[in-house]
C-alpha cells in the first residue's frame, strides 16, 4: 500500500502524482483521509450534510457470493463478523447550504456487529463512523484526475459543469473496509467558496420560476423605512398647504 502521508521526527510530507493544474486547496481536499466533511465544512464555514441517494445491502457467504439483505434486520446485523461480513453499495451527496458539493459512490464492507449497528441502524456516514469508533483508518489514494476517466461510472459523468475533479481511494480499519469514488461538483467552488454557494442558490431560484432582475432584493433597513415615512408625511403636508392656499385664492 502506497502512503501519500509520511513523517519523521523532523519533517512531514504529503506527496502524490498530482495533476499539474490543481490548486493548493484542491490538494488539501483530495488528501482528506476519511474526514472530507470536516475539511469542506471548515472551507465553507457551514455544516456539511450527507444525503443518501441509494443503498444496496448484502450478506457475503463463505463462497464469496452476495445475497441481498432486506433492512431492518437486527439478527443479521448483530451477527456481522469477519466470517459473515455485510456489504453495502451506496451513493451519497455531500451538501452545503442546500447545494451538492460532492457525490460519493462507495462499496463498504462491515466486519463487526458494533460497526454494522452504527452504520446500518444508527445511520452514521462513513467518515462519522470512523470518528465515532475513534479509529484512524489506513488510507490509500488510488487515482486523481480532472475530467472523464474509465474508472468514473456513467452516473457520475456530466455531474456539474466543466471538467470535474475526482478521486478514488480506499479506507480501512479493524472492522471496516471501503472503496470510494468522489466527484466534486465544480472546481469553481474551491476558488469562490461561499460566493459560489450563494450564486448557485440564486440560479436555482431562477430555475424554479422565482423573479430575478439582476439584483438581490433585500429587506429595507429601519433608517430607510423612517426616511420613506418622513418623505410621505412631508408630501402630505405640502399637499394640504397647497390646497389651503388655493381655497384662499378663490374666497
PDB file of C-alpha atoms in Angstrom:
ATOM      1  CA  UNK A   1       0.000   0.000   0.000  1.00  0.00           C
ATOM      2  CA  UNK A   2       1.449   3.370  -1.032  1.00  0.00           C
ATOM      3  CA  UNK A   3       1.165   6.117   1.577  1.00  0.00           C
ATOM      4  CA  UNK A   4       0.900   9.733   0.496  1.00  0.00           C
ATOM      5  CA  UNK A   5       1.429  10.944   4.072  1.00  0.00           C
ATOM      6  CA  UNK A   6       4.808  10.338   5.681  1.00  0.00           C
ATOM      7  CA  UNK A   7       6.592  11.866   8.637  1.00  0.00           C
ATOM      8  CA  UNK A   8       9.762  11.692  10.654  1.00  0.00           C
ATOM      9  CA  UNK A   9      10.883  13.381  13.880  1.00  0.00           C
ATOM     10  CA  UNK A  10      11.938  16.417  11.838  1.00  0.00           C
ATOM     11  CA  UNK A  11       9.556  16.607   8.859  1.00  0.00           C
ATOM     12  CA  UNK A  12       6.113  15.840   7.414  1.00  0.00           C
ATOM     13  CA  UNK A  13       5.283  15.248   3.751  1.00  0.00           C
ATOM     14  CA  UNK A  14       2.165  14.726   1.628  1.00  0.00           C
ATOM     15  CA  UNK A  15       3.187  13.586  -1.850  1.00  0.00           C
ATOM     16  CA  UNK A  16       1.331  12.150  -4.830  1.00  0.00           C
ATOM     17  CA  UNK A  17       1.462  12.388  -8.630  1.00  0.00           C
ATOM     18  CA  UNK A  18      -0.982  15.300  -8.646  1.00  0.00           C
ATOM     19  CA  UNK A  19      -2.331  16.731 -11.921  1.00  0.00           C
ATOM     20  CA  UNK A  20      -0.317  19.893 -12.586  1.00  0.00           C
ATOM     21  CA  UNK A  21      -3.345  22.210 -12.710  1.00  0.00           C
ATOM     22  CA  UNK A  22      -4.506  21.522  -9.131  1.00  0.00           C
ATOM     23  CA  UNK A  23      -4.648  24.338  -6.605  1.00  0.00           C
ATOM     24  CA  UNK A  24      -3.497  24.090  -3.007  1.00  0.00           C
ATOM     25  CA  UNK A  25      -6.994  23.840  -1.523  1.00  0.00           C
ATOM     26  CA  UNK A  26      -7.874  21.102  -4.049  1.00  0.00           C
ATOM     27  CA  UNK A  27      -4.864  19.062  -2.901  1.00  0.00           C
ATOM     28  CA  UNK A  28      -5.999  19.551   0.705  1.00  0.00           C
ATOM     29  CA  UNK A  29      -9.472  18.173  -0.106  1.00  0.00           C
ATOM     30  CA  UNK A  30      -8.056  15.271  -2.124  1.00  0.00           C
ATOM     31  CA  UNK A  31      -5.739  14.343   0.759  1.00  0.00           C
ATOM     32  CA  UNK A  32      -8.600  14.039   3.285  1.00  0.00           C
ATOM     33  CA  UNK A  33      -8.385  10.640   4.981  1.00  0.00           C
ATOM     34  CA  UNK A  34     -11.981   9.888   5.926  1.00  0.00           C
ATOM     35  CA  UNK A  35     -12.644  13.450   7.097  1.00  0.00           C
ATOM     36  CA  UNK A  36     -13.615  15.238   3.868  1.00  0.00           C
ATOM     37  CA  UNK A  37     -16.796  16.567   5.503  1.00  0.00           C
ATOM     38  CA  UNK A  38     -14.736  18.279   8.207  1.00  0.00           C
ATOM     39  CA  UNK A  39     -12.410  19.800   5.593  1.00  0.00           C
ATOM     40  CA  UNK A  40     -15.306  21.084   3.459  1.00  0.00           C
ATOM     41  CA  UNK A  41     -17.160  22.428   6.496  1.00  0.00           C
ATOM     42  CA  UNK A  42     -14.056  24.373   7.547  1.00  0.00           C
ATOM     43  CA  UNK A  43     -13.629  25.694   3.986  1.00  0.00           C
ATOM     44  CA  UNK A  44     -17.235  26.853   3.529  1.00  0.00           C
ATOM     45  CA  UNK A  45     -17.740  27.762   7.231  1.00  0.00           C
ATOM     46  CA  UNK A  46     -21.078  25.937   7.062  1.00  0.00           C
ATOM     47  CA  UNK A  47     -22.320  22.442   8.014  1.00  0.00           C
ATOM     48  CA  UNK A  48     -21.959  19.573   5.550  1.00  0.00           C
ATOM     49  CA  UNK A  49     -24.998  17.283   5.307  1.00  0.00           C
ATOM     50  CA  UNK A  50     -24.947  13.709   3.954  1.00  0.00           C
ATOM     51  CA  UNK A  51     -27.957  12.859   1.740  1.00  0.00           C
ATOM     52  CA  UNK A  52     -28.359   9.183   0.823  1.00  0.00           C
ATOM     53  CA  UNK A  53     -29.203   8.652  -2.873  1.00  0.00           C
ATOM     54  CA  UNK A  54     -29.302   4.850  -2.903  1.00  0.00           C
ATOM     55  CA  UNK A  55     -28.007   1.845  -0.968  1.00  0.00           C
ATOM     56  CA  UNK A  56     -27.979  -1.881  -1.755  1.00  0.00           C
ATOM     57  CA  UNK A  57     -27.063  -4.149   1.142  1.00  0.00           C
ATOM     58  CA  UNK A  58     -25.867  -7.767   1.015  1.00  0.00           C
ATOM     59  CA  UNK A  59     -24.524 -10.544   3.216  1.00  0.00           C
ATOM     60  CA  UNK A  60     -21.433 -12.316   1.958  1.00  0.00           C
ATOM     61  CA  UNK A  61     -21.329 -16.106   2.016  1.00  0.00           C
ATOM     62  CA  UNK A  62     -18.225 -18.166   2.612  1.00  0.00           C
ATOM     63  CA  UNK A  63     -18.002 -18.898  -1.145  1.00  0.00           C
ATOM     64  CA  UNK A  64     -17.871 -15.157  -1.881  1.00  0.00           C
ATOM     65  CA  UNK A  65     -21.372 -14.779  -3.318  1.00  0.00           C
ATOM     66  CA  UNK A  66     -23.503 -11.816  -2.232  1.00  0.00           C
ATOM     67  CA  UNK A  67     -27.075 -12.331  -1.025  1.00  0.00           C
ATOM     68  CA  UNK A  68     -29.431  -9.300  -0.871  1.00  0.00           C
ATOM     69  CA  UNK A  69     -30.251  -8.264   2.698  1.00  0.00           C
ATOM     70  CA  UNK A  70     -33.563  -6.569   3.480  1.00  0.00           C
ATOM     71  CA  UNK A  71     -33.322  -3.942   6.229  1.00  0.00           C
ATOM     72  CA  UNK A  72     -34.070  -3.594   9.075  1.00  0.00           C
ATOM     73  CA  UNK A  73     -32.692  -6.984  10.106  1.00  0.00           C
ATOM     74  CA  UNK A  74     -31.356  -6.870  13.654  1.00  0.00           C
ATOM     75  CA  UNK A  75     -30.366 -10.587  13.913  1.00  0.00           C
ATOM     76  CA  UNK A  76     -28.119 -10.440  10.837  1.00  0.00           C
ATOM     77  CA  UNK A  77     -26.649  -7.080  11.889  1.00  0.00           C
ATOM     78  CA  UNK A  78     -25.890  -8.497  15.357  1.00  0.00           C
ATOM     79  CA  UNK A  79     -24.065 -11.449  13.767  1.00  0.00           C
ATOM     80  CA  UNK A  80     -21.823  -9.411  11.443  1.00  0.00           C
ATOM     81  CA  UNK A  81     -18.208 -10.582  11.665  1.00  0.00           C
ATOM     82  CA  UNK A  82     -15.098 -11.232   9.587  1.00  0.00           C
ATOM     83  CA  UNK A  83     -16.597 -14.638   8.765  1.00  0.00           C
ATOM     84  CA  UNK A  84     -20.069 -13.192   7.964  1.00  0.00           C
ATOM     85  CA  UNK A  85     -19.496  -9.645   6.641  1.00  0.00           C
ATOM     86  CA  UNK A  86     -22.180  -7.249   5.449  1.00  0.00           C
ATOM     87  CA  UNK A  87     -21.502  -5.370   2.215  1.00  0.00           C
ATOM     88  CA  UNK A  88     -23.272  -2.223   1.054  1.00  0.00           C
ATOM     89  CA  UNK A  89     -23.029  -0.409  -2.269  1.00  0.00           C
ATOM     90  CA  UNK A  90     -24.179   3.175  -1.774  1.00  0.00           C
ATOM     91  CA  UNK A  91     -24.138   6.677  -3.159  1.00  0.00           C
ATOM     92  CA  UNK A  92     -24.455   9.869  -1.151  1.00  0.00           C
ATOM     93  CA  UNK A  93     -24.378  13.597  -1.854  1.00  0.00           C
ATOM     94  CA  UNK A  94     -22.398  15.896   0.396  1.00  0.00           C
ATOM     95  CA  UNK A  95     -24.466  19.074   0.620  1.00  0.00           C
ATOM     96  CA  UNK A  96     -23.625  22.540   1.895  1.00  0.00           C
ATOM     97  CA  UNK A  97     -26.218  25.295   2.107  1.00  0.00           C
ATOM     98  CA  UNK A  98     -28.632  23.017   0.249  1.00  0.00           C
ATOM     99  CA  UNK A  99     -26.177  22.631  -2.662  1.00  0.00           C
ATOM    100  CA  UNK A 100     -24.442  19.406  -3.709  1.00  0.00           C
ATOM    101  CA  UNK A 101     -20.690  19.901  -3.435  1.00  0.00           C
ATOM    102  CA  UNK A 102     -19.573  16.283  -3.900  1.00  0.00           C
ATOM    103  CA  UNK A 103     -21.041  12.898  -4.808  1.00  0.00           C
ATOM    104  CA  UNK A 104     -19.511   9.759  -3.321  1.00  0.00           C
ATOM    105  CA  UNK A 105     -20.096   6.219  -4.614  1.00  0.00           C
ATOM    106  CA  UNK A 106     -18.829   3.551  -2.226  1.00  0.00           C
ATOM    107  CA  UNK A 107     -18.525  -0.144  -1.504  1.00  0.00           C
ATOM    108  CA  UNK A 108     -18.447  -0.671   2.269  1.00  0.00           C
ATOM    109  CA  UNK A 109     -17.639  -3.968   3.981  1.00  0.00           C
ATOM    110  CA  UNK A 110     -18.679  -4.205   7.644  1.00  0.00           C
ATOM    111  CA  UNK A 111     -16.936  -6.851   9.763  1.00  0.00           C
ATOM    112  CA  UNK A 112     -18.370  -6.417  13.271  1.00  0.00           C
ATOM    113  CA  UNK A 113     -21.761  -6.124  14.958  1.00  0.00           C
ATOM    114  CA  UNK A 114     -20.888  -2.738  16.529  1.00  0.00           C
ATOM    115  CA  UNK A 115     -19.888  -1.195  13.196  1.00  0.00           C
ATOM    116  CA  UNK A 116     -22.925  -2.715  11.463  1.00  0.00           C
ATOM    117  CA  UNK A 117     -25.241  -1.295  14.137  1.00  0.00           C
ATOM    118  CA  UNK A 118     -23.809   2.227  13.862  1.00  0.00           C
ATOM    119  CA  UNK A 119     -23.715   2.182  10.060  1.00  0.00           C
ATOM    120  CA  UNK A 120     -26.995   0.435   9.218  1.00  0.00           C
ATOM    121  CA  UNK A 121     -29.225   1.217  12.198  1.00  0.00           C
ATOM    122  CA  UNK A 122     -27.875   4.481  13.625  1.00  0.00           C
ATOM    123  CA  UNK A 123     -27.200   5.739  10.055  1.00  0.00           C
ATOM    124  CA  UNK A 124     -23.707   7.113  10.637  1.00  0.00           C
ATOM    125  CA  UNK A 125     -21.901   8.122   7.443  1.00  0.00           C
ATOM    126  CA  UNK A 126     -18.523   6.581   6.640  1.00  0.00           C
ATOM    127  CA  UNK A 127     -16.478   9.490   7.964  1.00  0.00           C
ATOM    128  CA  UNK A 128     -18.638   9.853  11.072  1.00  0.00           C
ATOM    129  CA  UNK A 129     -18.419   6.099  11.657  1.00  0.00           C
ATOM    130  CA  UNK A 130     -14.612   6.185  11.902  1.00  0.00           C
ATOM    131  CA  UNK A 131     -14.858   9.204  14.210  1.00  0.00           C
ATOM    132  CA  UNK A 132     -17.489   7.548  16.404  1.00  0.00           C
ATOM    133  CA  UNK A 133     -15.339   4.435  16.786  1.00  0.00           C
ATOM    134  CA  UNK A 134     -12.246   6.621  17.341  1.00  0.00           C
ATOM    135  CA  UNK A 135     -10.451   4.836  14.508  1.00  0.00           C
ATOM    136  CA  UNK A 136      -7.740   6.409  12.380  1.00  0.00           C
ATOM    137  CA  UNK A 137      -8.256   4.471   9.130  1.00  0.00           C
ATOM    138  CA  UNK A 138      -5.455   3.443   6.822  1.00  0.00           C
ATOM    139  CA  UNK A 139      -5.680   5.437   3.592  1.00  0.00           C
ATOM    140  CA  UNK A 140      -4.648   4.572   0.050  1.00  0.00           C
ATOM    141  CA  UNK A 141      -5.167   7.130  -2.704  1.00  0.00           C
ATOM    142  CA  UNK A 142      -5.655   5.148  -5.922  1.00  0.00           C
ATOM    143  CA  UNK A 143      -6.247   7.824  -8.539  1.00  0.00           C
ATOM    144  CA  UNK A 144      -6.873  11.552  -9.004  1.00  0.00           C
ATOM    145  CA  UNK A 145      -7.992  13.117 -12.259  1.00  0.00           C
ATOM    146  CA  UNK A 146      -9.554  16.172 -13.871  1.00  0.00           C
ATOM    147  CA  UNK A 147     -12.145  15.271 -16.499  1.00  0.00           C
ATOM    148  CA  UNK A 148     -13.507  11.920 -17.633  1.00  0.00           C
ATOM    149  CA  UNK A 149     -11.870   8.577 -16.934  1.00  0.00           C
ATOM    150  CA  UNK A 150     -12.857   4.947 -17.422  1.00  0.00           C
ATOM    151  CA  UNK A 151     -12.954   4.478 -13.635  1.00  0.00           C
ATOM    152  CA  UNK A 152     -15.775   7.039 -13.322  1.00  0.00           C
ATOM    153  CA  UNK A 153     -19.166   5.304 -13.748  1.00  0.00           C
ATOM    154  CA  UNK A 154     -21.656   6.733 -16.218  1.00  0.00           C
ATOM    155  CA  UNK A 155     -23.858   8.105 -13.426  1.00  0.00           C
ATOM    156  CA  UNK A 156     -21.038  10.483 -12.452  1.00  0.00           C
ATOM    157  CA  UNK A 157     -20.316  11.871 -15.910  1.00  0.00           C
ATOM    158  CA  UNK A 158     -21.903  15.225 -16.566  1.00  0.00           C
ATOM    159  CA  UNK A 159     -22.370  15.877 -12.839  1.00  0.00           C
ATOM    160  CA  UNK A 160     -21.984  19.661 -12.638  1.00  0.00           C
ATOM    161  CA  UNK A 161     -20.395  21.826 -15.326  1.00  0.00           C
ATOM    162  CA  UNK A 162     -16.953  21.820 -16.903  1.00  0.00           C
ATOM    163  CA  UNK A 163     -14.031  19.409 -16.285  1.00  0.00           C
ATOM    164  CA  UNK A 164     -14.594  17.744 -12.943  1.00  0.00           C
ATOM    165  CA  UNK A 165     -12.161  16.872 -10.218  1.00  0.00           C
ATOM    166  CA  UNK A 166     -12.433  13.360  -8.793  1.00  0.00           C
ATOM    167  CA  UNK A 167     -10.526  10.837  -6.751  1.00  0.00           C
ATOM    168  CA  UNK A 168     -10.692   7.137  -5.969  1.00  0.00           C
ATOM    169  CA  UNK A 169      -9.321   5.781  -2.693  1.00  0.00           C
ATOM    170  CA  UNK A 170      -9.505   3.086  -0.018  1.00  0.00           C
ATOM    171  CA  UNK A 171     -10.121   3.410   3.721  1.00  0.00           C
ATOM    172  CA  UNK A 172      -9.726   0.525   6.131  1.00  0.00           C
ATOM    173  CA  UNK A 173      -9.984  -0.072   9.864  1.00  0.00           C
ATOM    174  CA  UNK A 174     -10.082  -3.217  12.014  1.00  0.00           C
ATOM    175  CA  UNK A 175     -13.769  -3.864  11.191  1.00  0.00           C
ATOM    176  CA  UNK A 176     -14.474  -1.610   8.167  1.00  0.00           C
ATOM    177  CA  UNK A 177     -13.180  -1.639   4.583  1.00  0.00           C
ATOM    178  CA  UNK A 178     -14.272   0.956   1.995  1.00  0.00           C
ATOM    179  CA  UNK A 179     -13.516   1.792  -1.612  1.00  0.00           C
ATOM    180  CA  UNK A 180     -14.829   5.218  -2.555  1.00  0.00           C
ATOM    181  CA  UNK A 181     -15.123   7.339  -5.700  1.00  0.00           C
ATOM    182  CA  UNK A 182     -15.726  11.053  -5.054  1.00  0.00           C
ATOM    183  CA  UNK A 183     -16.606  13.577  -7.761  1.00  0.00           C
ATOM    184  CA  UNK A 184     -16.656  17.286  -6.898  1.00  0.00           C
ATOM    185  CA  UNK A 185     -19.470  19.314  -8.430  1.00  0.00           C
ATOM    186  CA  UNK A 186     -17.335  22.177  -9.708  1.00  0.00           C
ATOM    187  CA  UNK A 187     -13.733  23.267  -9.378  1.00  0.00           C
ATOM    188  CA  UNK A 188     -15.050  26.826  -9.222  1.00  0.00           C
ATOM    189  CA  UNK A 189     -16.299  26.210  -5.676  1.00  0.00           C
ATOM    190  CA  UNK A 190     -12.690  25.880  -4.457  1.00  0.00           C
ATOM    191  CA  UNK A 191     -11.930  29.322  -5.905  1.00  0.00           C
ATOM    192  CA  UNK A 192     -15.026  31.258  -4.801  1.00  0.00           C
ATOM    193  CA  UNK A 193     -16.130  29.416  -1.668  1.00  0.00           C
ATOM    194  CA  UNK A 194     -19.266  30.885  -0.063  1.00  0.00           C
ATOM    195  CA  UNK A 195     -19.840  33.193  -3.041  1.00  0.00           C
ATOM    196  CA  UNK A 196     -20.192  30.072  -5.222  1.00  0.00           C
ATOM    197  CA  UNK A 197     -22.831  28.656  -2.851  1.00  0.00           C
ATOM    198  CA  UNK A 198     -24.818  31.903  -2.936  1.00  0.00           C
ATOM    199  CA  UNK A 199     -24.634  32.103  -6.741  1.00  0.00           C
ATOM    200  CA  UNK A 200     -25.851  28.507  -7.054  1.00  0.00           C
ATOM    201  CA  UNK A 201     -28.811  29.343  -4.799  1.00  0.00           C
ATOM    202  CA  UNK A 202     -29.806  32.311  -6.997  1.00  0.00           C
ATOM    203  CA  UNK A 203     -29.567  30.131 -10.116  1.00  0.00           C
ATOM    204  CA  UNK A 204     -31.816  27.519  -8.515  1.00  0.00           C
ATOM    205  CA  UNK A 205     -34.357  30.217  -7.585  1.00  0.00           C
ATOM    206  CA  UNK A 206     -34.447  31.439 -11.191  1.00  0.00           C
ATOM    207  CA  UNK A 207     -34.775  27.869 -12.494  1.00  0.00           C
ATOM    208  CA  UNK A 208     -37.705  27.356 -10.095  1.00  0.00           C
ATOM    209  CA  UNK A 209     -39.507  30.357 -11.572  1.00  0.00           C
ATOM    210  CA  UNK A 210     -38.674  32.990  -8.961  1.00  0.00           C
ATOM    211  CA  UNK A 211     -38.354  36.512 -10.458  1.00  0.00           C
ATOM    212  CA  UNK A 212     -34.812  37.713 -10.932  1.00  0.00           C
ATOM    213  CA  UNK A 213     -33.882  41.214 -12.070  1.00  0.00           C
ATOM    214  CA  UNK A 214     -30.124  41.055 -11.741  1.00  0.00           C
ATOM    215  CA  UNK A 215     -30.234  42.423  -8.202  1.00  0.00           C
ATOM    216  CA  UNK A 216     -30.951  40.660  -4.945  1.00  0.00           C
ATOM    217  CA  UNK A 217     -33.837  42.370  -3.170  1.00  0.00           C
ATOM    218  CA  UNK A 218     -33.034  42.990   0.442  1.00  0.00           C
ATOM    219  CA  UNK A 219     -35.239  43.887   3.379  1.00  0.00           C
ATOM    220  CA  UNK A 220     -35.135  47.669   3.896  1.00  0.00           C
ATOM    221  CA  UNK A 221     -33.263  48.861   6.963  1.00  0.00           C
ATOM    222  CA  UNK A 222     -35.023  50.730   9.787  1.00  0.00           C
ATOM    223  CA  UNK A 223     -33.413  54.044   8.778  1.00  0.00           C
ATOM    224  CA  UNK A 224     -34.592  53.597   5.188  1.00  0.00           C
ATOM    225  CA  UNK A 225     -38.158  52.949   6.369  1.00  0.00           C
ATOM    226  CA  UNK A 226     -38.070  56.111   8.535  1.00  0.00           C
ATOM    227  CA  UNK A 227     -36.898  58.166   5.569  1.00  0.00           C
ATOM    228  CA  UNK A 228     -39.757  56.831   3.446  1.00  0.00           C
ATOM    229  CA  UNK A 229     -42.293  57.703   6.175  1.00  0.00           C
ATOM    230  CA  UNK A 230     -40.887  61.240   6.579  1.00  0.00           C
ATOM    231  CA  UNK A 231     -40.996  61.863   2.831  1.00  0.00           C
ATOM    232  CA  UNK A 232     -44.609  60.688   2.707  1.00  0.00           C
ATOM    233  CA  UNK A 233     -45.584  62.974   5.633  1.00  0.00           C
ATOM    234  CA  UNK A 234     -43.808  65.955   4.104  1.00  0.00           C
ATOM    235  CA  UNK A 235     -45.506  65.351   0.766  1.00  0.00           C
ATOM    236  CA  UNK A 236     -48.880  65.176   2.508  1.00  0.00           C
ATOM    237  CA  UNK A 237     -48.233  68.450   4.404  1.00  0.00           C
ATOM    238  CA  UNK A 238     -47.245  70.211   1.172  1.00  0.00           C
ATOM    239  CA  UNK A 239     -50.388  68.894  -0.498  1.00  0.00           C
ATOM    240  CA  UNK A 240     -52.621  70.184   2.331  1.00  0.00           C
ATOM    241  CA  UNK A 241     -50.840  73.554   2.309  1.00  0.00           C
ATOM    242  CA  UNK A 242     -51.245  73.954  -1.443  1.00  0.00           C
ATOM    243  CA  UNK A 243     -54.945  73.050  -1.275  1.00  0.00           C
ATOM    244  CA  UNK A 244     -55.463  75.589   1.540  1.00  0.00           C
ATOM    245  CA  UNK A 245     -53.833  78.361  -0.451  1.00  0.00           C
ATOM    246  CA  UNK A 246     -55.919  77.525  -3.486  1.00  0.00           C
ATOM    247  CA  UNK A 247     -59.100  77.861  -1.439  1.00  0.00           C
ATOM    248  CA  UNK A 248     -57.942  81.229  -0.068  1.00  0.00           C
ATOM    249  CA  UNK A 249     -57.288  82.484  -3.569  1.00  0.00           C
ATOM    250  CA  UNK A 250     -60.905  81.771  -4.618  1.00  0.00           C
ATOM    251  CA  UNK A 251     -62.504  83.037  -1.392  1.00  0.00           C
TER     252      UNK A 251
END
